[in-house]
């Protein structure tokens, strides 16, 4: 039914429908009688054949045929077979014919294709016959996925070589570069051939280069077609691993002012006291250190890991250097979550910390390793990517192609990541932030349906750019001095306001920040902020955050004292999108300790709808909160907040009693 | 109402349960639950349940779930002869979906026998046959099995680990999922994969904001593929270079919702496309300007529910039914 174009029926057609339906019903009644009574005569099979030929989706009928065929075959005695050796063959031949007729009626019939597979598995038909049949169907519809699936089945069953099948996809692609199904099958076949190192497919470089030429041809022929681009993406991934290298940062960086504790930041799992060693004159043993992943899920993996060192006071010398050495012990224990670089037995560079150093602004340094092999691989990868880049720049100079722009932006980003990772102090290779930003703003304009996606990407690149050098970051840093005379606190505040950010990134460069202003952006979530363990003041006002559960990462910020979430969209969406997930709020895990018994309801105020806010705020130790300018922020809700957070001193600028 | 379907549907007699599911669940979505004869529907659905004769029969390899309709149900044979049992995973999914939607207490069902015999359908590679007499195995039936276990709140009916492995082997080079390993990505297959993984608890809701890098599937690639399915006319297509089709607004839209990528959908354009598929008689067609059918009507309304259209009940996307919990609150 699904998939057939439909037009309003004429009266004649209506009549024909009725007649057809009546005929079908009578066939069905007869068939059920045969099926029920296990009658497998010629007549019965013919009725069944008529039925599946007019309704190929009738699985019961196909199953009856299998039973019938098995019954007939097993009832043939040996002597029958001697007198007529071809009788079994002719039975199965008839089955092949029935499926062909059913498929002619509906080539999307799962039941008919399945029945044919059953016949083939019994050893009947020939590869030529099947390929011929497929020829017909793939000519009718070159994207027929039943036919493509069946083709893979036949090729495997009849041991047709992958090379022959690859040639078939070449023919199909040459016929029409937009045949996505053919490209897909090509990727499956080529993977096999490369994996099995078949003659001519090893070493793989030559094959992949030729393949790349083929796909370039397709891309230049019809740049707006996705088929080639998806294939290109996959192919490039086979040629060079252009995943962003795993950058491992620690904070504070080498030679920095160390106060009481140390952060490690590893995009990994398995960080513990046996994989990371910390040596210092101030504490005795490494064994008791507990490393915790900073993550809102329970995967045991995180970008940032934290351990707290307790120093013995008598050993701590305030006026002199207290060096701390961080080394990686048994690197095998630590696994990168994403397989970006292999860890092997590489070592982390150690760093020492000294107090009273110049600037409060500290850059996290990527811990990296300059292995010769790595450098070679880097050069080869960078060169390949650079070639693709110049090719696509050329393509885009002639045509305005969305997916081409996206690919170019990604290639440039990948190249930049490689450059930054492998940068030596004296190299001055150019990075392409400006070009990438331009591509994404362009995409927002030419491809409005996906503008939100591009905007997120734009935000990430912009933040990368801002944090890429101390100079650019300093431009956004401000001193904040406490106005009260008793306080001598002076903070450095990073102000990233009015940048149209819809997403936060580059957190690894910002681990040192205590005060962050993200106001006047387009943020929906604060994902990633959990890594900023020193953060004590956060301004999120004038963003687009719509649900309290989006603030979940803040629960991990143990130093957070002041939070501004004014002028967001809390309470503005009557139906929270999360309600579309199956779990009801009341059996939601975070709601488990939501016990009305403990709550002396404040005169008739119903807190039933506050479970989401409760689950966030009960774990925050805020002294200051701004929430004005949100739909939800009426008086009753404020009363609720005061009750949930006894530590709160100021609410919306008003000092609480 | 399911007895008054247009003649076109008569060929689908074996799928009456499916059609009833579209009608009843659809009416609930429109807030017209009172139009359903609740008792009648419950009794009719329950009458289609296949029962094993005894405990021993549960291990005979047959599946004792629900039959698509009475034409595949045989009268009891007094002589104890072999009785074909046409219990089908899809019919069973639809039966439970109807019962859950109309608020029938599913604990009243003999779920043990459904689940115990359903296990017979799972193959060593993790996939499911839809019917014990054999038929095509693919992701559709893993989804049915997962939804059945989820609705019955009992996972003894399947080996989740094996099912997971099968699903993962269906992710294609472009990020989408084919219905079987090695096949081309497809909107329906991708829905079955992602919804099943979500129902089984292997992926979190909104993985995009909860660390896509540690997810068992390649999320960025899947996101790309899914977003590219929204075509220039605002509708969603099931595969690249295919025409937009109402139902994929639900299949692919749900995938994006589960991943947390629905914020990247151009909702305005999608709404416009869907409206061109709405018939003047009500209901939705596959393509703009055609006659509506029940299938596309149901998924058209489901898509509008994803778009949070006022007046349409929220749906539980991974089960494909109205969000009973949300209404109950
Ligand atoms: Zn459709």
mmCIF file of C-alpha atoms and ligand atoms in Angstrom, chain A residues 2-3, chain B residues 245-248 251 286 295-296, ligand 1:
data_model
loop_
_atom_site.group_PDB
_atom_site.id
_atom_site.type_symbol
_atom_site.label_atom_id
_atom_site.label_comp_id
_atom_site.label_asym_id
_atom_site.label_seq_id
_atom_site.Cartn_x
_atom_site.Cartn_y
_atom_site.Cartn_z
ATOM 1 C CA UNK A 2 2.587 2.395 1.177
ATOM 2 C CA UNK A 3 4.457 3.874 -1.725
ATOM 3 C CA UNK B 245 6.948 11.949 2.225
ATOM 4 C CA UNK B 246 4.687 12.727 5.181
ATOM 5 C CA UNK B 247 5.608 9.686 7.235
ATOM 6 C CA UNK B 248 9.333 10.473 7.338
ATOM 7 C CA UNK B 251 10.438 8.626 11.416
ATOM 8 C CA UNK B 286 2.088 10.465 1.316
ATOM 9 C CA UNK B 295 -0.900 5.219 7.563
ATOM 10 C CA UNK B 296 0.155 8.688 6.463
HETATM 11 ZN ZN1 LIG C 1 5.403 7.316 3.578
#
